[in-house]
Amino acid sequence: MKTINALIVYFLTGIVAFSQGQPTSDPLAYPQQIVKQLCSPAMEGRGYVRSGCQKAARFLKQEFQTMGLMEYRGVSTQPFKLSVNTFPKACKLRFGWKNKKPGIDFIVNPSSGGYAGHLKVLSLSAQEILQYPFGKSKNRGYILSFVPRLGISADTLKMVRLKLEKLARIELPVLEFTREKLTWSVSSETFKYPYVQCILSTNDACPKQIHLKVDAVYKENITVENVFGYIPSKNPSDSLIILCAHYDHLGRMGRKTYFPGGNDNASGVGMLLSVAKKLKRTPLEKYNVLCIAFAGEEIGLVGSQAFLESPLLDRSKVSMVLNMDIMGSGEEGITVVNGSVYTGLFDRLVKINQTYGLLKAIKPRGKAANSDHFVFSNAGIPALFIYTMGENKNYHDVKDTYDALSFSAFNALETLVLTFLKSF
Ligand SMILES: [Zn+2]
């Protein structure tokens, strides 16, 4: 039913002109194929173990070439360097006769150091942790454990976590039990000891001893790439619209566990490529479009920052940046970050949505440093960031798979983006 509605919307809005010559009648076929490929184990979670990020870059470069996009200023990629903490091999936690499942039962803090062996558990309260002194070498052979009491305040928990990080950085291994969803990340920092977050299960008595094996490898100055595809305007112009989505994700946490990054942000790359394909057939009248698949977003917007600072970019020529991240749901519509900053651009989106009846809601949001748009708007370049709102809550976890994506607003959102671009 959702697909039928989406198809009707797609044809009624006149955007059918974009799809001339499309080999398939299913508008989702191409973006879904891209998203599925990016989420596959072969891409290793598009991180920094087994060259996942580099494999994804190669795939995207090939896709841009196949659809006939041009190089930008003589290059198809922009290499840059970053340093990252990785977990290429063992990532094991065992207590109570059972191996815990990585990614499901536990995660290691992305800055964790390595460890192999048994550890005695020293369970402390929030107060005891906050007062725990540094330099207490008598606790060698222990892992400091924290079980939050029910109803602990968010502020206290935040303070405890900060202290646990400081302890793992220099003092001793740390094990935090939690009732919250496990949310992983990626870091360019490295602690001396592991910091493990484990789901608090009702079956578990607080262990007296655990076995931990974490292989942490810090990789310095590895090279990753932003990938470009350029679509010149119909009429000669030196004005540029940047359409971007980051393709990197979190990669692997141990041998058996990878984070597919379906919603974040294979879905946005699928949207970028699908829109690019249509713009290639029907370019904008007066604006060149530069499609960028950014790397290094998850580690702190490093790819977009590298592009902003490079001589590849003439800031004065950029009219707008449209960043797409988390495009895979949309049952509740979309949020537009910077929508309440660039109200003219936001109102234009809303008007198109009202005219064509595309999405359930378009909500404005203020500034937020939560994706690549921020680098541009922070430098004074108008930039919006669109993300979908809906049922998919698999943020930065192993469940963010291709199969978990509904694509329920994908066609309508693509129509919105294309119509928005055509309005310039
Ligand atoms: Zn993202």
mmCIF file of N, CA and C in Angstrom, residues 1-103:
data_model
loop_
_atom_site.group_PDB
_atom_site.id
_atom_site.type_symbol
_atom_site.label_atom_id
_atom_site.label_comp_id
_atom_site.label_asym_id
_atom_site.label_seq_id
_atom_site.Cartn_x
_atom_site.Cartn_y
_atom_site.Cartn_z
ATOM 1 N N MET A 1 0.833 -1.207 0.000
ATOM 2 C CA MET A 1 0.000 0.000 0.000
ATOM 3 C C MET A 1 0.870 1.260 0.000
ATOM 4 N N LYS A 2 1.874 1.241 0.802
ATOM 5 C CA LYS A 2 2.797 2.386 0.865
ATOM 6 C C LYS A 2 3.449 2.628 -0.488
ATOM 7 N N THR A 3 3.842 1.535 -1.144
ATOM 8 C CA THR A 3 4.527 1.642 -2.437
ATOM 9 C C THR A 3 3.585 2.224 -3.478
ATOM 10 N N ILE A 4 2.314 1.758 -3.442
ATOM 11 C CA ILE A 4 1.346 2.253 -4.431
ATOM 12 C C ILE A 4 1.155 3.764 -4.252
ATOM 13 N N ASN A 5 0.978 4.189 -3.008
ATOM 14 C CA ASN A 5 0.823 5.629 -2.741
ATOM 15 C C ASN A 5 2.018 6.416 -3.247
ATOM 16 N N ALA A 6 3.191 5.878 -2.949
ATOM 17 C CA ALA A 6 4.404 6.575 -3.337
ATOM 18 C C ALA A 6 4.493 6.691 -4.849
ATOM 19 N N LEU A 7 4.098 5.646 -5.551
ATOM 20 C CA LEU A 7 4.143 5.681 -7.018
ATOM 21 C C LEU A 7 3.182 6.729 -7.571
ATOM 22 N N ILE A 8 1.995 6.787 -6.981
ATOM 23 C CA ILE A 8 1.013 7.779 -7.440
ATOM 24 C C ILE A 8 1.591 9.184 -7.269
ATOM 25 N N VAL A 9 2.138 9.437 -6.094
ATOM 26 C CA VAL A 9 2.749 10.749 -5.815
ATOM 27 C C VAL A 9 3.816 11.044 -6.861
ATOM 28 N N TYR A 10 4.619 10.048 -7.125
ATOM 29 C CA TYR A 10 5.753 10.189 -8.032
ATOM 30 C C TYR A 10 5.288 10.626 -9.425
ATOM 31 N N PHE A 11 4.207 10.000 -9.921
ATOM 32 C CA PHE A 11 3.756 10.320 -11.271
ATOM 33 C C PHE A 11 2.925 11.593 -11.317
ATOM 34 N N LEU A 12 2.142 11.831 -10.277
ATOM 35 C CA LEU A 12 1.272 13.005 -10.289
ATOM 36 C C LEU A 12 2.045 14.312 -10.241
ATOM 37 N N THR A 13 3.217 14.292 -9.666
ATOM 38 C CA THR A 13 3.916 15.553 -9.459
ATOM 39 C C THR A 13 4.678 16.018 -10.687
ATOM 40 N N GLY A 14 4.598 15.258 -11.760
ATOM 41 C CA GLY A 14 5.266 15.698 -12.985
ATOM 42 C C GLY A 14 6.741 15.395 -12.972
ATOM 43 N N ILE A 15 7.218 14.770 -11.910
ATOM 44 C CA ILE A 15 8.639 14.465 -11.810
ATOM 45 C C ILE A 15 8.977 13.294 -12.739
ATOM 46 N N VAL A 16 7.934 12.727 -13.338
ATOM 47 C CA VAL A 16 8.153 11.637 -14.285
ATOM 48 C C VAL A 16 9.145 12.056 -15.371
ATOM 49 N N ALA A 17 9.199 13.368 -15.651
ATOM 50 C CA ALA A 17 10.140 13.868 -16.659
ATOM 51 C C ALA A 17 11.577 13.498 -16.310
ATOM 52 N N PHE A 18 11.875 13.415 -15.000
ATOM 53 C CA PHE A 18 13.236 13.085 -14.572
ATOM 54 C C PHE A 18 13.597 11.641 -14.892
ATOM 55 N N SER A 19 12.562 10.803 -15.011
ATOM 56 C CA SER A 19 12.853 9.381 -15.057
ATOM 57 C C SER A 19 12.858 8.813 -16.473
ATOM 58 N N GLN A 20 12.875 9.701 -17.467
ATOM 59 C CA GLN A 20 12.892 9.224 -18.846
ATOM 60 C C GLN A 20 14.070 8.284 -19.069
ATOM 61 N N GLY A 21 13.759 7.176 -19.685
ATOM 62 C CA GLY A 21 14.833 6.252 -20.001
ATOM 63 C C GLY A 21 15.221 5.369 -18.831
ATOM 64 N N GLN A 22 14.526 5.523 -17.697
ATOM 65 C CA GLN A 22 14.826 4.679 -16.536
ATOM 66 C C GLN A 22 14.528 3.227 -16.898
ATOM 67 N N PRO A 23 15.486 2.322 -16.645
ATOM 68 C CA PRO A 23 15.304 0.954 -17.099
ATOM 69 C C PRO A 23 14.233 0.179 -16.335
ATOM 70 N N THR A 24 13.835 0.694 -15.171
ATOM 71 C CA THR A 24 12.836 -0.040 -14.403
ATOM 72 C C THR A 24 11.715 0.898 -14.021
ATOM 73 N N SER A 25 10.513 0.308 -13.817
ATOM 74 C CA SER A 25 9.379 1.152 -13.458
ATOM 75 C C SER A 25 9.322 1.368 -11.949
ATOM 76 N N ASP A 26 10.125 0.637 -11.184
ATOM 77 C CA ASP A 26 10.117 0.818 -9.734
ATOM 78 C C ASP A 26 11.155 1.864 -9.349
ATOM 79 N N PRO A 27 10.682 3.055 -8.949
ATOM 80 C CA PRO A 27 11.646 4.128 -8.643
ATOM 81 C C PRO A 27 12.550 3.812 -7.455
ATOM 82 N N LEU A 28 12.168 2.824 -6.651
ATOM 83 C CA LEU A 28 13.008 2.479 -5.493
ATOM 84 C C LEU A 28 14.113 1.487 -5.848
ATOM 85 N N ALA A 29 13.995 0.872 -7.010
ATOM 86 C CA ALA A 29 14.923 -0.226 -7.341
ATOM 87 C C ALA A 29 16.383 0.217 -7.274
ATOM 88 N N TYR A 30 16.696 1.344 -7.915
ATOM 89 C CA TYR A 30 18.097 1.779 -7.943
ATOM 90 C C TYR A 30 18.619 2.191 -6.560
ATOM 91 N N PRO A 31 17.925 3.135 -5.865
ATOM 92 C CA PRO A 31 18.456 3.498 -4.539
ATOM 93 C C PRO A 31 18.517 2.306 -3.579
ATOM 94 N N GLN A 32 17.551 1.401 -3.672
ATOM 95 C CA GLN A 32 17.582 0.244 -2.753
ATOM 96 C C GLN A 32 18.781 -0.656 -3.032
ATOM 97 N N GLN A 33 19.092 -0.774 -4.299
ATOM 98 C CA GLN A 33 20.254 -1.584 -4.670
ATOM 99 C C GLN A 33 21.536 -0.959 -4.109
ATOM 100 N N ILE A 34 21.621 0.367 -4.166
ATOM 101 C CA ILE A 34 22.795 1.076 -3.623
ATOM 102 C C ILE A 34 22.874 0.893 -2.106
ATOM 103 N N VAL A 35 21.741 1.096 -1.450
ATOM 104 C CA VAL A 35 21.722 1.010 0.017
ATOM 105 C C VAL A 35 22.077 -0.406 0.466
ATOM 106 N N LYS A 36 21.502 -1.390 -0.221
ATOM 107 C CA LYS A 36 21.762 -2.794 0.120
ATOM 108 C C LYS A 36 23.251 -3.114 -0.010
ATOM 109 N N GLN A 37 23.830 -2.640 -1.086
ATOM 110 C CA GLN A 37 25.261 -2.879 -1.327
ATOM 111 C C GLN A 37 26.113 -2.232 -0.223
ATOM 112 N N LEU A 38 25.785 -0.985 0.126
ATOM 113 C CA LEU A 38 26.569 -0.271 1.152
ATOM 114 C C LEU A 38 26.436 -0.922 2.529
ATOM 115 N N CYS A 39 25.281 -1.570 2.770
ATOM 116 C CA CYS A 39 25.053 -2.231 4.070
ATOM 117 C C CYS A 39 25.627 -3.641 4.123
ATOM 118 N N SER A 40 26.077 -4.160 3.000
ATOM 119 C CA SER A 40 26.483 -5.568 2.945
ATOM 120 C C SER A 40 27.763 -5.796 3.748
ATOM 121 N N PRO A 41 27.965 -7.038 4.222
ATOM 122 C CA PRO A 41 29.191 -7.343 4.976
ATOM 123 C C PRO A 41 30.453 -7.007 4.190
ATOM 124 N N ALA A 42 30.370 -7.048 2.870
ATOM 125 C CA ALA A 42 31.553 -6.744 2.045
ATOM 126 C C ALA A 42 32.070 -5.330 2.290
ATOM 127 N N MET A 43 31.200 -4.424 2.748
ATOM 128 C CA MET A 43 31.606 -3.034 2.993
ATOM 129 C C MET A 43 32.090 -2.822 4.431
ATOM 130 N N GLU A 44 32.020 -3.896 5.258
ATOM 131 C CA GLU A 44 32.634 -3.883 6.595
ATOM 132 C C GLU A 44 32.125 -2.753 7.492
ATOM 133 N N GLY A 45 30.914 -2.277 7.244
ATOM 134 C CA GLY A 45 30.389 -1.176 8.058
ATOM 135 C C GLY A 45 31.012 0.178 7.703
ATOM 136 N N ARG A 46 31.705 0.205 6.547
ATOM 137 C CA ARG A 46 32.266 1.467 6.002
ATOM 138 C C ARG A 46 33.074 2.255 7.052
ATOM 139 N N GLY A 47 33.890 1.467 7.758
ATOM 140 C CA GLY A 47 34.752 2.072 8.777
ATOM 141 C C GLY A 47 36.216 1.839 8.460
ATOM 142 N N TYR A 48 36.992 1.580 9.510
ATOM 143 C CA TYR A 48 38.447 1.638 9.362
ATOM 144 C C TYR A 48 39.127 0.294 9.621
ATOM 145 N N VAL A 49 38.300 -0.763 9.633
ATOM 146 C CA VAL A 49 38.847 -2.119 9.708
ATOM 147 C C VAL A 49 38.605 -2.769 8.346
ATOM 148 N N ARG A 50 39.579 -3.536 7.893
ATOM 149 C CA ARG A 50 39.508 -4.218 6.587
ATOM 150 C C ARG A 50 39.147 -3.251 5.464
ATOM 151 N N SER A 51 39.610 -2.019 5.579
ATOM 152 C CA SER A 51 39.460 -0.996 4.524
ATOM 153 C C SER A 51 38.009 -0.777 4.086
ATOM 154 N N GLY A 52 37.069 -0.885 5.034
ATOM 155 C CA GLY A 52 35.657 -0.709 4.693
ATOM 156 C C GLY A 52 35.361 0.622 4.020
ATOM 157 N N CYS A 53 35.889 1.685 4.593
ATOM 158 C CA CYS A 53 35.616 3.026 4.057
ATOM 159 C C CYS A 53 36.180 3.152 2.634
ATOM 160 N N GLN A 54 37.358 2.609 2.439
ATOM 161 C CA GLN A 54 37.996 2.676 1.124
ATOM 162 C C GLN A 54 37.221 1.845 0.089
ATOM 163 N N LYS A 55 36.702 0.683 0.528
ATOM 164 C CA LYS A 55 35.901 -0.150 -0.388
ATOM 165 C C LYS A 55 34.640 0.593 -0.827
ATOM 166 N N ALA A 56 34.006 1.259 0.128
ATOM 167 C CA ALA A 56 32.789 2.018 -0.189
ATOM 168 C C ALA A 56 33.109 3.168 -1.139
ATOM 169 N N ALA A 57 34.259 3.826 -0.932
ATOM 170 C CA ALA A 57 34.653 4.944 -1.810
ATOM 171 C C ALA A 57 34.832 4.458 -3.245
ATOM 172 N N ARG A 58 35.477 3.314 -3.385
ATOM 173 C CA ARG A 58 35.699 2.753 -4.725
ATOM 174 C C ARG A 58 34.364 2.474 -5.411
ATOM 175 N N PHE A 59 33.452 1.896 -4.655
ATOM 176 C CA PHE A 59 32.126 1.564 -5.189
ATOM 177 C C PHE A 59 31.398 2.845 -5.641
ATOM 178 N N LEU A 60 31.466 3.891 -4.834
ATOM 179 C CA LEU A 60 30.738 5.125 -5.160
ATOM 180 C C LEU A 60 31.371 5.853 -6.339
ATOM 181 N N LYS A 61 32.687 5.831 -6.381
ATOM 182 C CA LYS A 61 33.398 6.459 -7.504
ATOM 183 C C LYS A 61 32.948 5.796 -8.811
ATOM 184 N N GLN A 62 32.868 4.479 -8.766
ATOM 185 C CA GLN A 62 32.427 3.708 -9.935
ATOM 186 C C GLN A 62 30.985 4.063 -10.311
ATOM 187 N N GLU A 63 30.120 4.183 -9.317
ATOM 188 C CA GLU A 63 28.712 4.519 -9.575
ATOM 189 C C GLU A 63 28.590 5.889 -10.237
ATOM 190 N N PHE A 64 29.314 6.881 -9.707
ATOM 191 C CA PHE A 64 29.278 8.231 -10.295
ATOM 192 C C PHE A 64 29.757 8.189 -11.741
ATOM 193 N N GLN A 65 30.801 7.407 -11.971
ATOM 194 C CA GLN A 65 31.334 7.305 -13.339
ATOM 195 C C GLN A 65 30.324 6.646 -14.265
ATOM 196 N N THR A 66 29.711 5.553 -13.787
ATOM 197 C CA THR A 66 28.758 4.801 -14.611
ATOM 198 C C THR A 66 27.573 5.681 -15.008
ATOM 199 N N MET A 67 27.115 6.529 -14.111
ATOM 200 C CA MET A 67 25.973 7.381 -14.480
ATOM 201 C C MET A 67 26.413 8.630 -15.261
ATOM 202 N N GLY A 68 27.698 8.724 -15.501
ATOM 203 C CA GLY A 68 28.197 9.778 -16.391
ATOM 204 C C GLY A 68 28.424 11.122 -15.735
ATOM 205 N N LEU A 69 28.557 11.133 -14.406
ATOM 206 C CA LEU A 69 28.851 12.413 -13.751
ATOM 207 C C LEU A 69 30.303 12.806 -14.033
ATOM 208 N N MET A 70 30.560 14.095 -14.014
ATOM 209 C CA MET A 70 31.894 14.592 -14.356
ATOM 210 C C MET A 70 32.764 14.722 -13.105
ATOM 211 N N GLU A 71 34.056 14.824 -13.349
ATOM 212 C CA GLU A 71 34.973 15.154 -12.265
ATOM 213 C C GLU A 71 34.729 16.603 -11.852
ATOM 214 N N TYR A 72 35.142 16.943 -10.658
ATOM 215 C CA TYR A 72 35.016 18.322 -10.193
ATOM 216 C C TYR A 72 36.412 18.922 -10.105
ATOM 217 N N ARG A 73 36.627 19.965 -10.860
ATOM 218 C CA ARG A 73 37.941 20.614 -10.919
ATOM 219 C C ARG A 73 39.069 19.597 -11.158
ATOM 220 N N GLY A 74 38.770 18.657 -12.037
ATOM 221 C CA GLY A 74 39.788 17.693 -12.467
ATOM 222 C C GLY A 74 40.009 16.508 -11.540
ATOM 223 N N VAL A 75 39.188 16.412 -10.488
ATOM 224 C CA VAL A 75 39.358 15.251 -9.592
ATOM 225 C C VAL A 75 38.011 14.564 -9.309
ATOM 226 N N SER A 76 38.070 13.260 -9.083
ATOM 227 C CA SER A 76 36.849 12.534 -8.718
ATOM 228 C C SER A 76 36.803 12.252 -7.212
ATOM 229 N N THR A 77 37.949 12.428 -6.541
ATOM 230 C CA THR A 77 37.964 12.252 -5.084
ATOM 231 C C THR A 77 38.902 13.269 -4.439
ATOM 232 N N GLN A 78 38.683 13.485 -3.152
ATOM 233 C CA GLN A 78 39.609 14.301 -2.365
ATOM 234 C C GLN A 78 40.123 13.449 -1.209
ATOM 235 N N PRO A 79 41.374 12.994 -1.280
ATOM 236 C CA PRO A 79 41.907 12.222 -0.160
ATOM 237 C C PRO A 79 42.247 13.143 1.008
ATOM 238 N N PHE A 80 42.047 12.640 2.210
ATOM 239 C CA PHE A 80 42.502 13.357 3.409
ATOM 240 C C PHE A 80 42.825 12.319 4.480
ATOM 241 N N LYS A 81 43.468 12.787 5.540
ATOM 242 C CA LYS A 81 43.936 11.838 6.556
ATOM 243 C C LYS A 81 43.177 12.001 7.874
ATOM 244 N N LEU A 82 43.030 10.882 8.571
ATOM 245 C CA LEU A 82 42.496 10.939 9.928
ATOM 246 C C LEU A 82 43.117 9.821 10.763
ATOM 247 N N SER A 83 43.022 9.954 12.077
ATOM 248 C CA SER A 83 43.507 8.920 12.986
ATOM 249 C C SER A 83 42.322 8.347 13.747
ATOM 250 N N VAL A 84 42.354 7.029 13.978
ATOM 251 C CA VAL A 84 41.154 6.387 14.517
ATOM 252 C C VAL A 84 41.522 5.170 15.362
ATOM 253 N N ASN A 85 40.745 4.965 16.423
ATOM 254 C CA ASN A 85 40.899 3.778 17.263
ATOM 255 C C ASN A 85 40.031 2.663 16.683
ATOM 256 N N THR A 86 40.598 1.464 16.483
ATOM 257 C CA THR A 86 39.830 0.389 15.838
ATOM 258 C C THR A 86 39.874 -0.911 16.656
ATOM 259 N N PHE A 87 38.934 -1.804 16.321
ATOM 260 C CA PHE A 87 38.817 -3.097 17.015
ATOM 261 C C PHE A 87 38.764 -4.213 15.976
ATOM 262 N N PRO A 88 39.900 -4.512 15.364
ATOM 263 C CA PRO A 88 39.884 -5.430 14.222
ATOM 264 C C PRO A 88 39.726 -6.909 14.590
ATOM 265 N N LYS A 89 40.138 -7.288 15.796
ATOM 266 C CA LYS A 89 40.136 -8.740 16.093
ATOM 267 C C LYS A 89 39.204 -9.079 17.255
ATOM 268 N N ALA A 90 39.780 -9.505 18.381
ATOM 269 C CA ALA A 90 38.909 -9.983 19.456
ATOM 270 C C ALA A 90 38.132 -8.842 20.117
ATOM 271 N N CYS A 91 36.889 -9.150 20.461
ATOM 272 C CA CYS A 91 36.077 -8.245 21.261
ATOM 273 C C CYS A 91 35.134 -9.138 22.061
ATOM 274 N N LYS A 92 35.639 -9.632 23.196
ATOM 275 C CA LYS A 92 34.908 -10.665 23.930
ATOM 276 C C LYS A 92 34.740 -10.287 25.397
ATOM 277 N N LEU A 93 33.531 -10.553 25.898
ATOM 278 C CA LEU A 93 33.240 -10.361 27.325
ATOM 279 C C LEU A 93 32.534 -11.621 27.809
ATOM 280 N N ARG A 94 33.022 -12.186 28.913
ATOM 281 C CA ARG A 94 32.378 -13.394 29.442
ATOM 282 C C ARG A 94 32.245 -13.288 30.957
ATOM 283 N N PHE A 95 31.059 -13.593 31.436
ATOM 284 C CA PHE A 95 30.879 -13.841 32.875
ATOM 285 C C PHE A 95 29.636 -14.697 33.065
ATOM 286 N N GLY A 96 29.522 -15.343 34.207
ATOM 287 C CA GLY A 96 28.385 -16.227 34.462
ATOM 288 C C GLY A 96 28.320 -17.358 33.456
ATOM 289 N N TRP A 97 29.452 -17.897 33.059
ATOM 290 C CA TRP A 97 29.547 -19.036 32.137
ATOM 291 C C TRP A 97 29.076 -18.717 30.732
ATOM 292 N N LYS A 98 28.907 -17.499 30.428
ATOM 293 C CA LYS A 98 28.339 -17.191 29.118
ATOM 294 C C LYS A 98 29.137 -16.107 28.421
ATOM 295 N N ASN A 99 29.399 -16.318 27.136
ATOM 296 C CA ASN A 99 29.955 -15.233 26.331
ATOM 297 C C ASN A 99 28.849 -14.243 26.027
ATOM 298 N N LYS A 100 29.100 -12.987 26.282
ATOM 299 C CA LYS A 100 28.113 -11.958 25.929
ATOM 300 C C LYS A 100 28.239 -11.664 24.433
ATOM 301 N N LYS A 101 27.116 -11.295 23.826
ATOM 302 C CA LYS A 101 27.128 -11.048 22.372
ATOM 303 C C LYS A 101 27.562 -9.610 22.094
ATOM 304 N N PRO A 102 28.659 -9.451 21.346
ATOM 305 C CA PRO A 102 29.102 -8.086 21.024
ATOM 306 C C PRO A 102 28.062 -7.362 20.166
ATOM 307 N N GLY A 103 27.823 -6.119 20.499
ATOM 308 C CA GLY A 103 26.847 -5.327 19.739
ATOM 309 C C GLY A 103 25.434 -5.486 20.250
#
